[in-house]
XYZ file of C-alpha atoms in Angstrom:
606
model
C -130.790 -30.437 -107.983
C -128.667 -33.013 -109.838
C -128.832 -36.533 -108.459
C -125.919 -38.823 -107.706
C -126.110 -42.555 -107.385
C -123.408 -42.922 -104.760
C -123.646 -39.829 -102.567
C -126.220 -37.397 -101.301
C -126.095 -33.706 -100.537
C -128.281 -33.621 -97.453
C -126.814 -32.022 -94.341
C -125.700 -35.009 -92.219
C -125.725 -33.163 -88.902
C -127.833 -30.679 -86.953
C -126.092 -28.595 -84.283
C -129.474 -27.793 -82.761
C -129.770 -31.401 -81.549
C -126.449 -31.406 -79.700
C -127.468 -29.710 -76.440
C -130.351 -32.088 -75.766
C -128.340 -35.184 -76.578
C -125.361 -34.186 -74.443
C -127.709 -33.382 -71.553
C -129.377 -36.788 -71.886
C -126.001 -38.511 -71.904
C -124.937 -36.644 -68.756
C -128.095 -37.790 -67.014
C -127.473 -41.391 -68.078
C -123.871 -41.229 -66.851
C -124.942 -39.868 -63.490
C -127.381 -42.764 -63.111
C -124.487 -45.192 -63.684
C -122.191 -43.386 -61.261
C -119.902 -42.116 -64.014
C -118.411 -38.625 -64.158
C -117.662 -38.724 -67.866
C -117.592 -40.811 -71.015
C -115.393 -41.020 -74.107
C -117.153 -41.232 -77.486
C -114.697 -42.032 -80.292
C -115.384 -41.871 -83.987
C -114.982 -45.640 -84.283
C -116.735 -48.956 -84.624
C -115.498 -52.355 -83.413
C -113.045 -52.491 -86.316
C -111.537 -48.995 -86.037
C -112.350 -48.345 -89.695
C -112.194 -45.016 -91.484
C -115.795 -45.418 -92.596
C -118.264 -46.646 -90.011
C -121.734 -48.022 -90.756
C -124.607 -45.690 -89.971
C -125.613 -47.524 -86.803
C -122.106 -47.051 -85.382
C -121.861 -43.290 -86.038
C -122.218 -42.403 -82.357
C -119.894 -39.396 -82.470
C -121.873 -37.847 -85.329
C -125.184 -38.503 -83.567
C -123.994 -36.951 -80.312
C -121.958 -33.966 -81.534
C -122.984 -33.433 -85.163
C -119.379 -33.863 -86.335
C -119.102 -36.132 -89.380
C -115.351 -36.127 -90.047
C -113.336 -39.325 -90.354
C -111.406 -38.957 -87.085
C -112.127 -37.488 -83.687
C -113.122 -38.089 -80.069
C -115.614 -36.483 -77.750
C -115.268 -36.430 -73.967
C -118.394 -35.521 -72.035
C -117.968 -34.557 -68.378
C -120.617 -33.223 -66.006
C -119.669 -29.582 -66.556
C -117.835 -29.525 -69.885
C -117.423 -31.410 -73.137
C -114.727 -31.419 -75.804
C -114.603 -32.510 -79.434
C -110.983 -33.305 -80.200
C -110.058 -33.334 -83.904
C -106.945 -32.931 -86.023
C -106.017 -29.950 -88.151
C -108.030 -31.145 -91.145
C -111.260 -30.606 -89.254
C -110.669 -27.403 -87.284
C -113.244 -25.435 -89.285
C -115.661 -28.299 -89.935
C -115.923 -29.265 -86.266
C -116.807 -25.714 -85.245
C -119.470 -25.502 -87.943
C -121.123 -28.857 -87.254
C -121.412 -28.909 -83.468
C -123.002 -26.599 -80.905
C -119.904 -24.802 -79.617
C -121.864 -23.475 -76.664
C -122.093 -27.057 -75.399
C -119.147 -28.852 -76.982
C -115.776 -27.130 -77.362
C -113.766 -28.092 -80.479
C -110.127 -28.772 -79.540
C -107.231 -29.105 -81.958
C -105.542 -32.458 -81.360
C -102.102 -31.176 -82.314
C -102.271 -28.701 -79.442
C -104.182 -30.780 -76.883
C -104.359 -34.542 -77.513
C -107.247 -36.543 -76.060
C -105.209 -37.890 -73.167
C -103.876 -34.461 -72.174
C -107.389 -32.993 -72.189
C -108.565 -35.778 -69.892
C -105.580 -35.331 -67.581
C -106.290 -31.611 -67.297
C -110.084 -31.754 -66.985
C -111.219 -34.976 -65.297
C -111.911 -34.115 -61.644
C -109.875 -35.868 -58.966
C -111.608 -39.098 -58.018
C -113.687 -38.976 -61.204
C -114.836 -42.119 -62.977
C -114.419 -41.962 -66.762
C -116.372 -44.541 -68.756
C -115.455 -46.063 -72.101
C -116.749 -48.794 -74.414
C -114.016 -51.478 -74.666
C -115.226 -52.505 -78.127
C -114.424 -49.037 -79.497
C -110.833 -48.631 -78.275
C -107.675 -50.589 -79.048
C -105.451 -52.162 -76.407
C -102.912 -49.351 -76.791
C -105.685 -46.766 -76.784
C -107.013 -48.047 -73.469
C -103.496 -48.038 -72.007
C -103.158 -44.352 -72.915
C -106.554 -43.585 -71.381
C -105.586 -45.412 -68.186
C -102.407 -43.388 -67.901
C -104.237 -40.097 -68.423
C -107.018 -40.928 -65.995
C -104.505 -42.046 -63.362
C -102.585 -38.777 -63.766
C -105.841 -36.923 -63.095
C -106.427 -38.993 -59.978
C -109.436 -40.772 -61.446
C -110.583 -44.252 -62.457
C -111.186 -45.626 -65.948
C -114.308 -47.792 -66.139
C -115.220 -50.200 -68.950
C -118.976 -50.241 -69.575
C -120.850 -53.351 -70.642
C -123.350 -51.388 -72.735
C -122.634 -48.120 -74.513
C -124.902 -45.464 -72.944
C -125.273 -43.626 -76.245
C -127.123 -46.587 -77.750
C -129.932 -46.423 -75.201
C -130.510 -42.743 -76.040
C -130.380 -43.150 -79.835
C -134.053 -43.871 -80.450
C -133.924 -43.809 -84.243
C -130.671 -45.723 -84.570
C -130.322 -47.342 -88.019
C -130.265 -51.121 -88.426
C -126.919 -52.889 -88.911
C -125.869 -53.287 -92.562
C -126.823 -56.457 -94.402
C -124.977 -56.144 -97.723
C -124.173 -59.399 -99.531
C -120.676 -60.853 -99.293
C -119.335 -61.732 -102.738
C -116.287 -63.532 -104.087
C -113.506 -61.356 -105.540
C -112.423 -62.532 -108.981
C -109.262 -64.634 -109.041
C -107.779 -62.735 -111.983
C -108.073 -59.499 -110.015
C -106.839 -60.971 -106.713
C -103.787 -62.619 -108.281
C -103.360 -65.100 -105.393
C -105.778 -67.640 -103.961
C -106.825 -67.729 -100.320
C -104.979 -70.982 -99.629
C -101.674 -69.388 -100.658
C -102.360 -66.293 -98.569
C -103.231 -68.414 -95.530
C -100.002 -70.374 -95.937
C -98.042 -67.106 -95.814
C -100.003 -65.961 -92.768
C -99.391 -69.240 -90.926
C -95.673 -68.958 -91.602
C -95.701 -65.455 -90.141
C -97.497 -66.774 -87.045
C -94.938 -69.544 -86.654
C -92.090 -67.061 -87.011
C -93.701 -64.874 -84.334
C -94.278 -67.901 -82.087
C -97.990 -67.226 -81.656
C -100.744 -69.819 -81.805
C -103.442 -67.871 -83.654
C -104.339 -64.550 -85.223
C -107.577 -62.649 -84.740
C -108.333 -60.846 -88.002
C -110.194 -57.767 -86.784
C -109.576 -55.453 -89.747
C -112.285 -56.045 -92.391
C -109.796 -55.020 -95.102
C -107.529 -57.874 -94.003
C -110.521 -60.220 -93.869
C -111.561 -59.290 -97.408
C -108.010 -59.607 -98.768
C -107.216 -62.931 -97.079
C -110.315 -64.774 -98.237
C -110.760 -62.945 -101.571
C -114.207 -61.620 -100.707
C -115.812 -58.209 -100.905
C -118.917 -56.683 -99.330
C -120.802 -53.428 -98.927
C -121.287 -52.793 -95.226
C -119.774 -49.294 -95.253
C -120.031 -46.521 -97.772
C -117.559 -46.318 -100.660
C -115.407 -49.286 -99.575
C -116.415 -52.862 -100.527
C -116.008 -54.311 -97.034
C -117.762 -57.142 -95.249
C -117.727 -56.290 -91.537
C -116.646 -59.367 -89.638
C -113.791 -61.256 -88.024
C -111.701 -64.361 -88.570
C -109.519 -66.536 -86.375
C -106.540 -68.036 -88.192
C -104.798 -70.736 -86.133
C -101.165 -71.565 -86.737
C -102.333 -75.080 -87.526
C -105.753 -76.071 -88.795
C -108.572 -74.364 -90.660
C -109.526 -70.756 -89.982
C -113.010 -69.631 -88.974
C -114.687 -66.648 -90.601
C -117.324 -64.870 -88.511
C -119.926 -63.411 -90.853
C -123.699 -63.554 -90.823
C -124.439 -66.631 -92.987
C -127.465 -64.985 -94.610
C -125.191 -62.300 -96.085
C -122.852 -64.734 -97.837
C -123.578 -65.534 -101.470
C -123.207 -69.127 -102.642
C -120.055 -68.284 -104.590
C -118.431 -66.572 -101.609
C -119.543 -69.372 -99.303
C -117.921 -71.929 -101.562
C -114.707 -69.884 -101.697
C -114.499 -69.542 -97.914
C -115.584 -73.139 -97.363
C -112.728 -74.401 -99.486
C -110.198 -73.138 -96.947
C -112.082 -72.587 -93.683
C -115.267 -72.610 -91.650
C -118.061 -70.044 -91.428
C -119.675 -69.146 -88.101
C -122.145 -66.465 -86.961
C -120.523 -63.388 -85.359
C -122.137 -64.275 -82.028
C -119.795 -67.275 -81.754
C -116.626 -65.156 -81.786
C -116.513 -64.637 -78.026
C -116.896 -68.365 -77.303
C -114.054 -69.234 -79.663
C -111.810 -66.592 -78.106
C -112.507 -68.032 -74.667
C -111.695 -71.486 -76.025
C -108.324 -70.216 -77.230
C -107.733 -68.618 -73.858
C -108.621 -71.828 -72.020
C -106.036 -73.635 -74.150
C -103.416 -71.150 -72.888
C -102.889 -69.911 -76.439
C -100.822 -66.890 -77.349
C -103.088 -64.942 -79.694
C -101.921 -62.156 -82.006
C -104.187 -59.113 -82.120
C -103.779 -56.258 -84.572
C -102.623 -53.327 -82.462
C -104.155 -50.896 -84.954
C -107.688 -52.325 -85.126
C -108.319 -54.957 -82.437
C -110.714 -53.879 -79.705
C -109.540 -53.976 -76.124
C -112.531 -56.222 -75.409
C -110.952 -58.977 -77.522
C -107.800 -58.932 -75.406
C -109.864 -59.024 -72.210
C -111.818 -62.087 -73.367
C -108.601 -63.970 -74.146
C -106.813 -62.918 -70.969
C -109.722 -63.692 -68.633
C -109.991 -67.190 -70.130
C -106.316 -67.890 -69.402
C -104.655 -67.015 -72.699
C -102.117 -64.390 -73.654
C -103.191 -61.591 -75.994
C -100.311 -60.338 -78.130
C -101.188 -56.880 -79.459
C -98.731 -56.241 -82.257
C -98.628 -55.762 -86.027
C -101.050 -57.860 -88.051
C -98.830 -59.623 -90.633
C -101.618 -59.321 -93.200
C -101.271 -55.532 -93.365
C -97.882 -55.586 -95.072
C -98.789 -58.528 -97.318
C -101.876 -56.670 -98.514
C -99.960 -53.431 -99.023
C -97.478 -54.956 -101.491
C -99.610 -55.534 -104.570
C -98.920 -58.497 -106.833
C -98.635 -58.356 -110.616
C -102.358 -58.971 -111.206
C -103.392 -56.262 -108.760
C -100.988 -53.774 -110.321
C -102.186 -54.625 -113.830
C -105.748 -54.085 -112.642
C -105.069 -50.737 -111.025
C -103.200 -49.506 -114.106
C -106.204 -50.449 -116.255
C -108.561 -48.737 -113.812
C -106.480 -45.571 -113.968
C -106.573 -45.467 -117.759
C -110.360 -45.800 -117.649
C -110.545 -43.186 -114.910
C -108.169 -40.886 -116.779
C -110.472 -40.893 -119.790
C -113.418 -40.051 -117.539
C -111.422 -37.190 -116.023
C -110.477 -35.848 -119.468
C -114.125 -35.846 -120.540
C -115.089 -34.165 -117.285
C -112.397 -31.479 -117.208
C -112.987 -30.588 -120.844
C -116.694 -30.165 -120.045
C -115.822 -28.060 -117.011
C -113.457 -25.888 -119.074
C -116.305 -25.151 -121.504
C -119.159 -24.687 -119.044
C -117.666 -23.116 -115.902
C -116.749 -19.766 -117.544
C -120.376 -19.367 -118.658
C -121.541 -19.209 -115.031
C -124.448 -21.093 -113.524
C -122.564 -24.225 -112.397
C -122.486 -25.169 -108.737
C -120.341 -27.549 -106.719
C -123.159 -30.112 -106.747
C -123.433 -29.820 -110.541
C -119.722 -30.560 -110.752
C -119.937 -33.595 -108.458
C -122.865 -35.051 -110.390
C -121.157 -34.516 -113.739
C -117.989 -36.277 -112.599
C -119.868 -39.246 -111.191
C -121.784 -39.469 -114.469
C -118.551 -39.617 -116.480
C -117.316 -42.499 -114.340
C -120.658 -44.265 -114.629
C -120.345 -44.078 -118.427
C -117.436 -46.520 -118.185
C -119.997 -49.196 -117.300
C -117.595 -50.592 -114.689
C -117.915 -48.183 -111.758
C -119.020 -49.968 -108.565
C -118.957 -46.891 -106.314
C -117.023 -43.706 -105.771
C -114.008 -44.420 -103.575
C -114.946 -41.619 -101.149
C -117.330 -38.693 -101.000
C -116.185 -36.298 -103.718
C -114.560 -33.123 -102.446
C -115.608 -30.316 -104.788
C -114.798 -26.895 -103.386
C -115.174 -23.513 -105.013
C -113.426 -20.462 -103.604
C -113.231 -20.592 -99.785
C -114.693 -24.117 -99.714
C -111.546 -25.322 -101.474
C -109.605 -24.244 -98.376
C -111.310 -27.037 -96.396
C -109.196 -30.150 -97.093
C -112.065 -32.552 -96.312
C -114.975 -30.410 -97.459
C -118.233 -32.174 -98.295
C -120.757 -30.202 -100.294
C -124.351 -30.187 -99.067
C -127.460 -28.438 -100.301
C -126.820 -25.797 -97.640
C -123.129 -25.203 -98.414
C -123.388 -25.500 -102.207
C -121.522 -22.595 -103.865
C -121.588 -21.344 -107.404
C -118.394 -21.956 -109.370
C -117.306 -18.414 -110.049
C -114.031 -16.910 -111.300
C -111.260 -18.224 -109.093
C -110.070 -21.574 -107.768
C -112.077 -24.809 -107.971
C -110.678 -27.972 -106.370
C -112.005 -31.473 -107.040
C -110.703 -34.555 -105.187
C -112.416 -37.764 -106.219
C -111.989 -41.405 -107.058
C -113.674 -44.549 -108.300
C -114.065 -48.102 -107.092
C -113.670 -50.564 -109.939
C -113.303 -54.320 -109.437
C -109.812 -54.159 -110.895
C -108.618 -51.133 -108.937
C -109.264 -48.110 -106.738
C -108.512 -44.576 -107.955
C -107.965 -41.246 -106.198
C -107.068 -38.006 -107.970
C -107.125 -34.302 -107.119
C -106.935 -31.470 -109.593
C -107.143 -27.751 -108.925
C -108.369 -25.590 -111.790
C -108.955 -21.891 -112.223
C -111.976 -20.241 -113.787
C -110.968 -16.997 -115.405
C -107.610 -15.343 -114.801
C -105.666 -16.362 -111.681
C -103.964 -13.884 -109.408
C -100.149 -13.898 -109.173
C -100.507 -15.248 -105.631
C -102.578 -18.201 -106.838
C -99.990 -19.028 -109.486
C -97.184 -18.804 -106.959
C -98.889 -21.131 -104.465
C -100.006 -23.581 -107.119
C -96.529 -23.799 -108.592
C -94.985 -24.381 -105.165
C -97.434 -27.235 -104.576
C -96.648 -28.600 -108.035
C -92.902 -28.427 -107.345
C -93.376 -30.525 -104.210
C -95.581 -32.962 -106.104
C -92.970 -33.317 -108.851
C -90.188 -33.720 -106.283
C -91.925 -36.760 -104.784
C -92.606 -38.195 -108.240
C -88.924 -37.974 -109.193
C -87.457 -39.367 -105.989
C -85.147 -42.342 -105.789
C -84.402 -43.780 -102.366
C -82.607 -46.657 -100.727
C -84.415 -49.775 -99.561
C -85.567 -49.352 -95.959
C -86.626 -45.727 -96.417
C -89.909 -44.770 -94.777
C -92.516 -42.247 -95.803
C -91.497 -39.949 -92.964
C -88.060 -39.615 -94.536
C -89.579 -38.482 -97.852
C -92.403 -36.220 -96.640
C -90.251 -33.066 -96.407
C -89.434 -33.151 -100.144
C -93.072 -32.282 -100.856
C -93.057 -29.424 -98.359
C -89.727 -27.758 -99.117
C -90.970 -25.415 -101.912
C -93.778 -24.292 -99.601
C -91.484 -23.933 -96.600
C -89.197 -21.728 -98.679
C -92.112 -19.307 -99.055
C -93.177 -19.599 -95.408
C -96.124 -21.973 -96.039
C -97.141 -25.552 -95.196
C -100.132 -27.906 -95.119
C -101.579 -29.809 -92.153
C -102.284 -33.212 -93.713
C -99.886 -35.947 -94.746
C -98.363 -35.890 -98.208
C -99.756 -39.286 -99.107
C -101.633 -42.370 -97.953
C -101.665 -45.975 -99.065
C -104.357 -47.181 -101.474
C -105.926 -50.643 -101.670
C -106.845 -52.901 -104.577
C -110.637 -52.623 -104.829
C -110.513 -51.938 -101.110
C -109.998 -48.795 -99.062
C -108.767 -45.655 -100.760
C -106.921 -45.009 -97.482
C -104.797 -48.058 -96.686
C -101.949 -48.657 -94.259
C -99.356 -49.226 -93.089
C -97.582 -47.321 -95.892
C -97.870 -43.539 -95.966
C -95.966 -40.415 -97.000
C -96.224 -38.498 -93.782
C -94.277 -37.222 -90.810
C -95.799 -40.242 -89.038
C -95.028 -42.768 -91.788
C -92.579 -45.186 -90.168
C -93.178 -48.260 -92.364
C -90.382 -48.817 -94.924
C -91.672 -48.526 -98.477
C -91.582 -51.724 -100.537
C -92.192 -52.533 -104.217
C -95.855 -52.927 -105.082
C -97.097 -50.444 -102.516
C -99.503 -47.831 -103.896
C -99.413 -44.340 -102.368
C -100.943 -40.983 -103.094
C -98.796 -37.898 -103.725
C -100.890 -34.881 -102.707
C -99.252 -31.788 -101.258
C -101.478 -28.748 -100.862
C -101.870 -25.164 -99.765
C -104.930 -23.686 -98.036
C -105.700 -20.020 -97.475
C -108.601 -20.053 -95.039
C -111.597 -18.130 -96.258
C -110.180 -17.653 -99.748
C -109.062 -20.731 -101.703
C -107.243 -24.047 -101.519
C -104.887 -25.972 -103.779
C -104.088 -29.683 -103.893
C -102.549 -31.823 -106.638
C -102.737 -35.608 -106.377
C -101.539 -38.597 -108.378
C -101.173 -42.205 -107.301
C -97.731 -43.831 -107.332
C -96.418 -47.380 -107.184
C -93.134 -48.173 -105.445
C -90.805 -49.946 -107.894
C -87.195 -51.085 -107.928
C -84.812 -48.963 -109.978
C -81.776 -50.346 -111.775
C -78.918 -47.872 -111.418
C -75.578 -48.844 -113.021
C -72.938 -49.247 -110.370
C -75.397 -48.964 -107.482
C -74.179 -50.488 -104.230
C -77.597 -50.546 -102.571
C -81.094 -51.597 -103.603
C -82.772 -48.459 -104.892
C -86.490 -47.750 -105.254
C -88.479 -45.053 -107.020
C -92.068 -44.280 -107.951
C -94.104 -45.194 -111.029
C -96.886 -42.674 -111.667
C -100.185 -44.352 -112.614
C -102.587 -41.346 -112.688
C -103.016 -39.712 -116.090
C -104.586 -36.253 -116.078
C -103.016 -32.892 -117.060
C -102.128 -30.202 -114.537
C -103.700 -26.730 -114.729
C -101.492 -24.804 -117.177
C -103.017 -21.430 -116.323
C -101.824 -21.789 -112.717
C -98.231 -22.781 -113.523
C -95.602 -20.053 -113.187
C -92.813 -21.461 -115.352
C -90.378 -18.945 -113.893
C -90.545 -20.802 -110.580
C -89.637 -24.158 -112.167
C -86.137 -25.392 -112.901
C -85.198 -27.211 -116.111
C -85.570 -30.658 -114.535
C -89.064 -29.892 -113.280
C -90.143 -28.520 -116.661
C -88.762 -31.603 -118.407
C -90.602 -33.929 -116.017
C -93.928 -32.118 -116.440
C -93.584 -32.073 -120.230
C -92.742 -35.785 -120.267
C -95.697 -36.541 -118.000
C -98.081 -34.587 -120.229
C -96.740 -36.376 -123.290
C -97.517 -39.714 -121.647
C -100.995 -38.510 -120.619
C -101.734 -37.681 -124.263
C -100.261 -40.989 -125.421
C -102.289 -43.062 -122.941
C -105.566 -41.141 -122.695
C -105.734 -39.554 -126.148
C -106.939 -42.757 -127.882
C -109.686 -43.164 -125.266
C -111.410 -39.802 -125.813
C -112.753 -37.993 -128.855
C -114.161 -34.711 -130.111
C -114.026 -31.760 -127.734
C -112.365 -33.838 -125.005
C -109.574 -34.867 -127.347
C -109.023 -31.270 -128.446
C -108.968 -30.106 -124.819
C -106.493 -32.843 -123.901
C -104.132 -31.965 -126.735
C -104.100 -28.334 -125.672
C -103.669 -29.165 -121.967
C -100.716 -31.447 -122.744
C -98.717 -28.985 -124.851
C -95.116 -28.567 -123.678
C -94.647 -25.781 -121.178
């Protein structure tokens, strides 16, 4: 089996373990006088990726997706996931013990309200739920006639005998020419935001915000260069960064020390109590701050203010250096993709390739750049029916041969100058008319987003329907958002910006977003097309409002064999031809031989 440096193909879960673990948890809950317990897919920072020792939901239920909650009661248990994970959840858990529930139909709180027995005590770990999340749980439990109980120690931890050790990756300084702004300048902007909000301090609970503010990077979670830790930024005075000192390199220590103090994580609680004793009003990030943080501040006499972390929007709007870096990363990544797709076009029709072969080959092409630090997420490489799983992860057990039909690959790279994310759907052999129809509808939605212009103040929710309209017109849709924010050598999934029905943040220049509509026919095939975009201001003669549009920064051809030109209008054809011309212009000089010949053919006008 081919080897990959940054990901493995072992099965991460075992449904056979679920019954015993759920039974043990029920026994532990009964001993504590609890009638149930909530196990979220979360760590103390509410991150998308959690370190191995915090993967409690996966250990208990077998489910390894990026979002979900389990509720274990004495006589029933539910695994509540969104539409992306309907199939995966049923495959990974023991459905005789844990019932997968679709969140869109029955949210966590509604399930609790309907199933918690009257007078029941439902336990939760206050370090794994936000302030707002706990408020929703309290409301649901009250409606059921029960009591919500915060536990001092998570009962899962006592049962997890082979629990991995906490991560100890080194914390490094992020290069100034990539960051584009020093920490002192960022802290000055943050302090101004605190003054404007009339709060005395900010608890930085999101490791992405911590990394961005102090221009540091780490490796505590897979595929995202994060140091897991906290900071307290006072409105006046030096901030304190809470990271294990032994993890901090000399260079990073000097960088942090120039603007603030460094303290062990164990000192965080004492400093929060000190703020509370001083009657401080302390801003907490509503999206990531644990309820336990608010409790510590409140019990000491302070006022927790759970609201938007001002760092989130600052980080989302990339500066000139960050944008230059991500453009360079995408050229490098585009060349790797051209080499890879040309190889795939030659080898896949011969037969014998598997999904794992394809993943390994793509990682190898990125490694050849000499600058790849990691993949930006576990590569999704699905052949046939596996392509219909939006968040499919190939394992040795699920590995399919790449046979005639659809093959979807969604992947990305972490480079110090930028983070990439691209999806391409290709066909091996001749496509069916249905495949061409669905692909072209997805492409039309993708092109529609790429061509949009919109007035300042527009949110992603207002744009999301443009990507779906060609699918809606055929009676189809997809269950994920159209696009997510992307960081600068940080998370490939970054907020608060998003192209989604739930995307309420106005889009601003410098924000990077993905553009990835899709179509999934369960049990048969799936289609997704993804580029990254940058929000930019557009100069329109005579315009009376500030107008924005999107700059495309991903450079890889679309699958010509799947495009039905008869479904495209003249404007769409012109845009695709212009895009392909730019792909050839930008990537052509970076590849040679068979890859160059493949690229020239793939970029011919429609």
